[in-house]
Coordinates of C-alpha atoms in Angstrom, one line a residue:
X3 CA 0.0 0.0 0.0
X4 CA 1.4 3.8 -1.0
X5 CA 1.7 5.2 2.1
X6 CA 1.6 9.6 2.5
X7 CA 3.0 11.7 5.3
X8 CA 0.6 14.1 7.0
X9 CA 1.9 17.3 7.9
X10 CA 0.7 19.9 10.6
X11 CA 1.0 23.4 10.2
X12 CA 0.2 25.0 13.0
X13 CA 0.3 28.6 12.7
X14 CA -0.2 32.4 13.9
X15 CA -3.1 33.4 11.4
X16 CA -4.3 30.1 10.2
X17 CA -4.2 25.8 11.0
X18 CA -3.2 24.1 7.9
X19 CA -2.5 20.6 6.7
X20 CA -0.7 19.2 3.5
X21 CA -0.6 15.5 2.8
X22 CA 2.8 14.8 1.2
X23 CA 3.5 11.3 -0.9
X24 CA 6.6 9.6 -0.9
X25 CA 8.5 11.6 -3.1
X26 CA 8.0 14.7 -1.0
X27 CA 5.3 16.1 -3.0
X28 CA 2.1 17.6 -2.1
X29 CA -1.0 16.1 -2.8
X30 CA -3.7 17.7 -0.7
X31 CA -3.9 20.8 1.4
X32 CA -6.5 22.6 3.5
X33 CA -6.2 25.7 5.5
X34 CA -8.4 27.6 7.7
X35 CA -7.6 30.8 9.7
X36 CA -8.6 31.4 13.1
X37 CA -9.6 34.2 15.4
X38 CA -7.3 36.6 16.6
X39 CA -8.3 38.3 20.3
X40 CA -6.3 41.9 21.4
X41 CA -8.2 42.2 24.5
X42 CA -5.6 45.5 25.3
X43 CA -2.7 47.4 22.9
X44 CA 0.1 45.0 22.9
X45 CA -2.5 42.0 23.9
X46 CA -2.8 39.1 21.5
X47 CA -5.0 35.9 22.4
X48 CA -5.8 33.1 20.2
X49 CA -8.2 30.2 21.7
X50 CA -6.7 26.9 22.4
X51 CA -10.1 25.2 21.8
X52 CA -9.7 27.2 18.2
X53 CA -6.6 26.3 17.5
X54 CA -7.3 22.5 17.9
X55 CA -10.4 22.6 16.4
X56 CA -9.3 23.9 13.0
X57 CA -5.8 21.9 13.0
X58 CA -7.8 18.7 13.4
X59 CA -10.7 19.9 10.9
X60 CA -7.7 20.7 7.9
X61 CA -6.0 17.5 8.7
X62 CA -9.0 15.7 8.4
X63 CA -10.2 17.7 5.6
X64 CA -6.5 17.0 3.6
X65 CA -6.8 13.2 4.0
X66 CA -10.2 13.0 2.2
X67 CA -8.7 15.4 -0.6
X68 CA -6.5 13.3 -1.2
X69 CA -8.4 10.7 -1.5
X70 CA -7.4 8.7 1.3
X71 CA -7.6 6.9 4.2
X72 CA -6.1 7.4 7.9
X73 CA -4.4 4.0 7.1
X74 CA -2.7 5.1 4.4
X75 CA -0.9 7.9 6.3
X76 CA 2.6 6.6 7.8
X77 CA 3.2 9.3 10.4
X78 CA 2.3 12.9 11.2
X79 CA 4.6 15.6 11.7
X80 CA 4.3 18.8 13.3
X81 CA 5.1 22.2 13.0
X82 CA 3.8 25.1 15.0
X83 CA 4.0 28.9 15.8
X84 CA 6.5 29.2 18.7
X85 CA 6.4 30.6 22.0
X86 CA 2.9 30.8 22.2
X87 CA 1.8 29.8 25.8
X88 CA -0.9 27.4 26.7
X89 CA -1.4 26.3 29.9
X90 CA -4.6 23.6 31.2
X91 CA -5.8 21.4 33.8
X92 CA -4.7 18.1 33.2
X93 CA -7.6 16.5 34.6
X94 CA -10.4 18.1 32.1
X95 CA -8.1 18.9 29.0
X96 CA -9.3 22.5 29.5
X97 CA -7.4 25.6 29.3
X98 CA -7.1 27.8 32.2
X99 CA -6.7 31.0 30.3
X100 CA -6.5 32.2 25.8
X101 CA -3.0 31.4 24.6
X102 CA -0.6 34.1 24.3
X103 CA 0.3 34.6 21.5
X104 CA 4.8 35.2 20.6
X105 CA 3.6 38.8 19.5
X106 CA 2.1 39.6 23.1
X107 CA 3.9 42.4 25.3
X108 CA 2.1 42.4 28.6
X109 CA 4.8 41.7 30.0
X110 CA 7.4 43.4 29.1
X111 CA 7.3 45.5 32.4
X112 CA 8.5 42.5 33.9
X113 CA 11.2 42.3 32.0
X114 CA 12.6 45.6 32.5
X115 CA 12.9 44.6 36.3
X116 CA 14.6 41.5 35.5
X117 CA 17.0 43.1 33.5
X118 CA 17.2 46.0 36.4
X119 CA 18.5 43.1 38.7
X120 CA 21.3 41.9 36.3
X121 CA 19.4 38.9 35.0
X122 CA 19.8 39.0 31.4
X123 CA 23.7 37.4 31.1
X124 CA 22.3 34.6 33.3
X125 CA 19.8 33.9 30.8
X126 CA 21.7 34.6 27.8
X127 CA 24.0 32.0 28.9
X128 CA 21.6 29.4 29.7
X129 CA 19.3 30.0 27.1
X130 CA 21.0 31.4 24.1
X131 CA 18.3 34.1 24.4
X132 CA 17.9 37.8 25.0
X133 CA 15.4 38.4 27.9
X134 CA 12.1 39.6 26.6
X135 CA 8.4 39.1 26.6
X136 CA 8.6 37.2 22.8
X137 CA 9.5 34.1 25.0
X138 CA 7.1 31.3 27.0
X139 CA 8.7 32.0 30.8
X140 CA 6.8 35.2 31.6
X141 CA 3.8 34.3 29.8
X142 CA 3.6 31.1 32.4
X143 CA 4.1 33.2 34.9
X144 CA 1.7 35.8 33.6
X145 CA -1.0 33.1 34.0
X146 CA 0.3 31.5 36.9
X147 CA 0.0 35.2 38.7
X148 CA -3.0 36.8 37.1
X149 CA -5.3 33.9 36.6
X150 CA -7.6 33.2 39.4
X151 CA -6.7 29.9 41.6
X152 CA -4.2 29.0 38.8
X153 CA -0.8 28.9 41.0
X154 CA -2.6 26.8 43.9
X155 CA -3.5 24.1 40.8
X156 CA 0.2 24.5 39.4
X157 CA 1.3 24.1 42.8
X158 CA -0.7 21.0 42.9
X159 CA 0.5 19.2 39.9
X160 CA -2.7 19.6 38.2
X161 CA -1.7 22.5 35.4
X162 CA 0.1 22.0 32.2
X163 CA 2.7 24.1 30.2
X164 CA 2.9 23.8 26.7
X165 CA 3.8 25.4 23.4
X166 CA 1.3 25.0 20.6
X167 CA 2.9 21.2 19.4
X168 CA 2.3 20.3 23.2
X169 CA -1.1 21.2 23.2
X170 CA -1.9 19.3 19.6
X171 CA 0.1 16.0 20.9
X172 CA -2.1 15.9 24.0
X173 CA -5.2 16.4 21.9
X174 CA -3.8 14.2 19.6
X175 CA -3.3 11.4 22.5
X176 CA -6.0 12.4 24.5
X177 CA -3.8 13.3 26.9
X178 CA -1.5 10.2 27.0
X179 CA 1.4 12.7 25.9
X180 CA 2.6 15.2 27.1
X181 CA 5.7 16.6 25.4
X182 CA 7.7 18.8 23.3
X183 CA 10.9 19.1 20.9
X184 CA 14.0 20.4 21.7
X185 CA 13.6 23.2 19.1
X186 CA 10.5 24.6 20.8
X187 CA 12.2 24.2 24.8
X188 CA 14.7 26.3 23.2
X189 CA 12.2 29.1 22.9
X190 CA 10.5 29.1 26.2
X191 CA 13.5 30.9 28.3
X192 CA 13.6 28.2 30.6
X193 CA 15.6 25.4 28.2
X194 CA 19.4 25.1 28.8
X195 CA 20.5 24.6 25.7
X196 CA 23.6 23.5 26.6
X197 CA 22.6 20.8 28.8
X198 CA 19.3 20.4 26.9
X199 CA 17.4 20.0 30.1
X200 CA 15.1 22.5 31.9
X201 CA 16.8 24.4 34.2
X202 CA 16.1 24.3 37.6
X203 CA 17.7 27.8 38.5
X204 CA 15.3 29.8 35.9
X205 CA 12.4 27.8 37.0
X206 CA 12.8 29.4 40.5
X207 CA 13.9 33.0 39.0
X208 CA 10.3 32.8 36.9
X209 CA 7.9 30.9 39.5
X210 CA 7.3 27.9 37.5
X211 CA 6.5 24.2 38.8
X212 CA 8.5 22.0 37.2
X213 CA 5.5 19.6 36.8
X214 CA 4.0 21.6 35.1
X215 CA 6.3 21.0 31.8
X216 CA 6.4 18.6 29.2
X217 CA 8.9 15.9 28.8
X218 CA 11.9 16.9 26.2
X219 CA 12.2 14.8 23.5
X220 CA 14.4 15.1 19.4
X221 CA 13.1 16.5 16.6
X222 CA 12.3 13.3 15.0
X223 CA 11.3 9.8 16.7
X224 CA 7.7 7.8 17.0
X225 CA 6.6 9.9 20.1
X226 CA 3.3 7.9 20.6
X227 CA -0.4 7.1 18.0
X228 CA -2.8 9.5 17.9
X229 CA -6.1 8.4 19.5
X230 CA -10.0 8.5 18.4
X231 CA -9.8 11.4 15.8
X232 CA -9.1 9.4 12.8
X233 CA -10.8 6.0 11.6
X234 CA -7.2 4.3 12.6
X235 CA -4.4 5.5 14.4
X236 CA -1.4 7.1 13.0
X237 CA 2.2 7.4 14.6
X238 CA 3.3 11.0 15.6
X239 CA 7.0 11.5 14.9
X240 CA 8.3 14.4 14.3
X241 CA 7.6 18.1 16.1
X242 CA 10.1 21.2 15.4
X243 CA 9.3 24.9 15.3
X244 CA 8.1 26.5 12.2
X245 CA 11.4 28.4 11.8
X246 CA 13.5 25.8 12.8
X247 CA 11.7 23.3 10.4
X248 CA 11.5 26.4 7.5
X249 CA 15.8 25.8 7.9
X250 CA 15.5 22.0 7.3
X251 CA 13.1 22.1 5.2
X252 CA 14.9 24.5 2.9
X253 CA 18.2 22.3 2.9
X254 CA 20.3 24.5 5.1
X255 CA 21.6 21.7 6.6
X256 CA 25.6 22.7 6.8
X257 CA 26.9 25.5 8.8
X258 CA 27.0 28.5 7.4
X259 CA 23.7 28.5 5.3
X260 CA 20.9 30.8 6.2
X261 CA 16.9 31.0 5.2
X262 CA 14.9 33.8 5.7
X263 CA 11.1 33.1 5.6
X264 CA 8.2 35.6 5.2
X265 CA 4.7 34.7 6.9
X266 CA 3.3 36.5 9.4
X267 CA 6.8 37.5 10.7
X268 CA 9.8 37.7 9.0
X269 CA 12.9 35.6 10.2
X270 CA 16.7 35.0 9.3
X271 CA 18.0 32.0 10.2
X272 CA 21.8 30.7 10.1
X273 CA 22.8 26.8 10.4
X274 CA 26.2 26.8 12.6
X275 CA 26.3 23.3 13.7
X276 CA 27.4 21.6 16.4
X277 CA 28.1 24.4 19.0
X278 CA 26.0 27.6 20.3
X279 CA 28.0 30.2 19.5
X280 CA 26.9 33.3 21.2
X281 CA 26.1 36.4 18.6
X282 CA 28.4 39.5 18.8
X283 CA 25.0 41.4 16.9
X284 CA 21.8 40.8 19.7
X285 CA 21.2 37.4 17.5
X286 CA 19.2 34.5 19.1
X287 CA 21.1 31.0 19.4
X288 CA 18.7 28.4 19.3
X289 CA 18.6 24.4 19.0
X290 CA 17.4 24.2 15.1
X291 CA 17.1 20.5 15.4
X292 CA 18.3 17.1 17.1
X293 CA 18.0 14.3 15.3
X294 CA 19.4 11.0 16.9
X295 CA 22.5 12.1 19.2
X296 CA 23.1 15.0 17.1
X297 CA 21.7 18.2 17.9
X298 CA 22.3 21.7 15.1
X299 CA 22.4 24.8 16.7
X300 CA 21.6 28.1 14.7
X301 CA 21.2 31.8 14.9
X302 CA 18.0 33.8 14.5
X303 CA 16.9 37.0 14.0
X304 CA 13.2 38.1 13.5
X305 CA 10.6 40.8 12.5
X306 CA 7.8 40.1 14.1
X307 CA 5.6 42.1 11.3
X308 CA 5.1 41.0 8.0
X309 CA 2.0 39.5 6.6
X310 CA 0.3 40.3 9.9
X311 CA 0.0 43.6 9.0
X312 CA -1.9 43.0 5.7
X313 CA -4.0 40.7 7.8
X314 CA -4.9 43.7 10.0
X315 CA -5.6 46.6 7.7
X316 CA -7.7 43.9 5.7
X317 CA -9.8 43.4 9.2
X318 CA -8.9 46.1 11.4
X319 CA -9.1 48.8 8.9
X320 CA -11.5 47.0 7.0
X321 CA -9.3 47.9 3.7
X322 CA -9.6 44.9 2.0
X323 CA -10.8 46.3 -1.5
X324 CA -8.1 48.1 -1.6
X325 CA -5.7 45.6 -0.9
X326 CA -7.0 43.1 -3.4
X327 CA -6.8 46.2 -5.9
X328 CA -3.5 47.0 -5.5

């Protein structure tokens, strides 16, 4: 039987699904977008529900394009907006709070005091990152501190932490799974990346249970079957951040080759191999990938507008006419 890979897109604007055949080529896609929520300036929400709901709706929707069956598909793999925070009760599946979103600044207050107190060459050393509200920790903490009876669950063991590929594997599992990749720990401020384990000295400096994180796990291995939302099940096996993934996917796969993407952000990535190498320039080093034993390092820098603003004078301005004309 021909079998077909299912991939997951799961993304800032929209959920989409492409089934690919064994040759690498596409054969069905569907897409849907999803609602964006700015409760205050520099607020962005998405619905977790939503999210799931539409990724699981396209991939469904891409199988029967195709012309197929769940038991044709091989595996699924997933890729995903980063540092967008969910967090939920692991006994009803049910977030606790929207997700917030990578573009959300509430709380960059926050970060100025942590900077104020000398923590940013801490972090940049752990984490390859520069400390700011882009990244998962605060937005945890955000939750943790501002949503009512949240830290008493946390506290508990009851609460989960995930990035958006942790919140579709658990869905995905019904909750048998609970996980992420190392490219997407690398983007939460609380991943060492040089030990590739969570570090237990920024999980006190941020306030975060340790329970409440998924299990680390590569880039690309059978993490578990997906269970109930297709007519069989179908091996999950292999989660990595869109921008990470964008740099495989485009073949940078030696040091020194870059890709720079354009969606609803726009970022540069650089390959540079084996070993972090801290940026002289304000760059990001982040894992790209581990595949097997070997993990790829690379070097990031983003602009977190692109086609999100088209997207919002289209429904925030309501100038859509006169985008389509011009």
């Amino acid at each position: 039987m021909k079998k077909f890979i299912l991939s997951l897109d799961q993304g800032t604007t929209s959920s989409r699904a492409i089934v690919f055949d064994s040759n690498g080529l596409p054969v069905a896609t569907a897409q849907k977008e999803f609602t964006q929520f700015f409760p205050q300036p520099g607020w962005v929400e998405h619905d977790p529900e939503e999210i799931w709901s539409t990724q699981a709706g396209v991939a469904l929707e891409a199988i029967t394009k195709a012309g197929l069956e769940s038991v044709n598909i091989a595996a699924i793999g997933i890729t995903n907006q980063r540092e967008t925070t969910i967090v939920w009760n692991r006994k009803t599946g049910k977030p606790v709070y929207n997700a917030i979103v990578w573009q959300d600044r509430r709380t960059a207050g926050f970060c100025d005091k942590l900077k104020n107190e000398g923590a940013s060459r801490k972090i940049l050393e752990k984490t390859g990152l520069i400390l700011d509200a882009y990244f998962s920790a605060t937005k945890v903490k955000w939750i943790l501190d501002n949503v009512s009876g949240a830290r008493k669950l946390a506290e508990d063991g009851l609460l989960a932490f995930g990035t958006v590929d942790s919140w579709l594997v658990w869905n995905l599992t019904k909750g048998k799974l609970h996980i992420t990749d190392v490219s997407n720990a690398s983007r939460t401020m609380l991943f060492n990346i040089h030990s590739l384990e969570w570090d237990e000295e920024l999980l006190r400096l941020f306030d975060i249970p340790a329970s409440m994180l998924p299990d680390v796990r590569s880039s690309s291995e059978i993490y578990g079957m997906t269970s109930g939302q297709f007519s069989s099940a179908i091996p999950i096996s292999g989660i990595a951040g869109d921008q990470q993934s964008a740099l495989f996917g485009q073949m940078c796969i030696d040091p020194g080759m870059v890709k720079n993407t354009y969606g609803t952000g726009c970022f540069m990535m650089m390959n540079i191999g084996k070993n972090p190498i801290e940026s002289k320039n304000k760059l990001l080093t982040t894992v790209a990938w581990k595949i097997g034993n070997e993990t790829i390092y690379a070097l990031e820098g983003s602009i977190f507008i692109g086609g999100a603003v088209v997207q919002w004078l289209r429904d925030g301005l309501g100038n859509y006419q006169k985008i389509k004309r011009y």
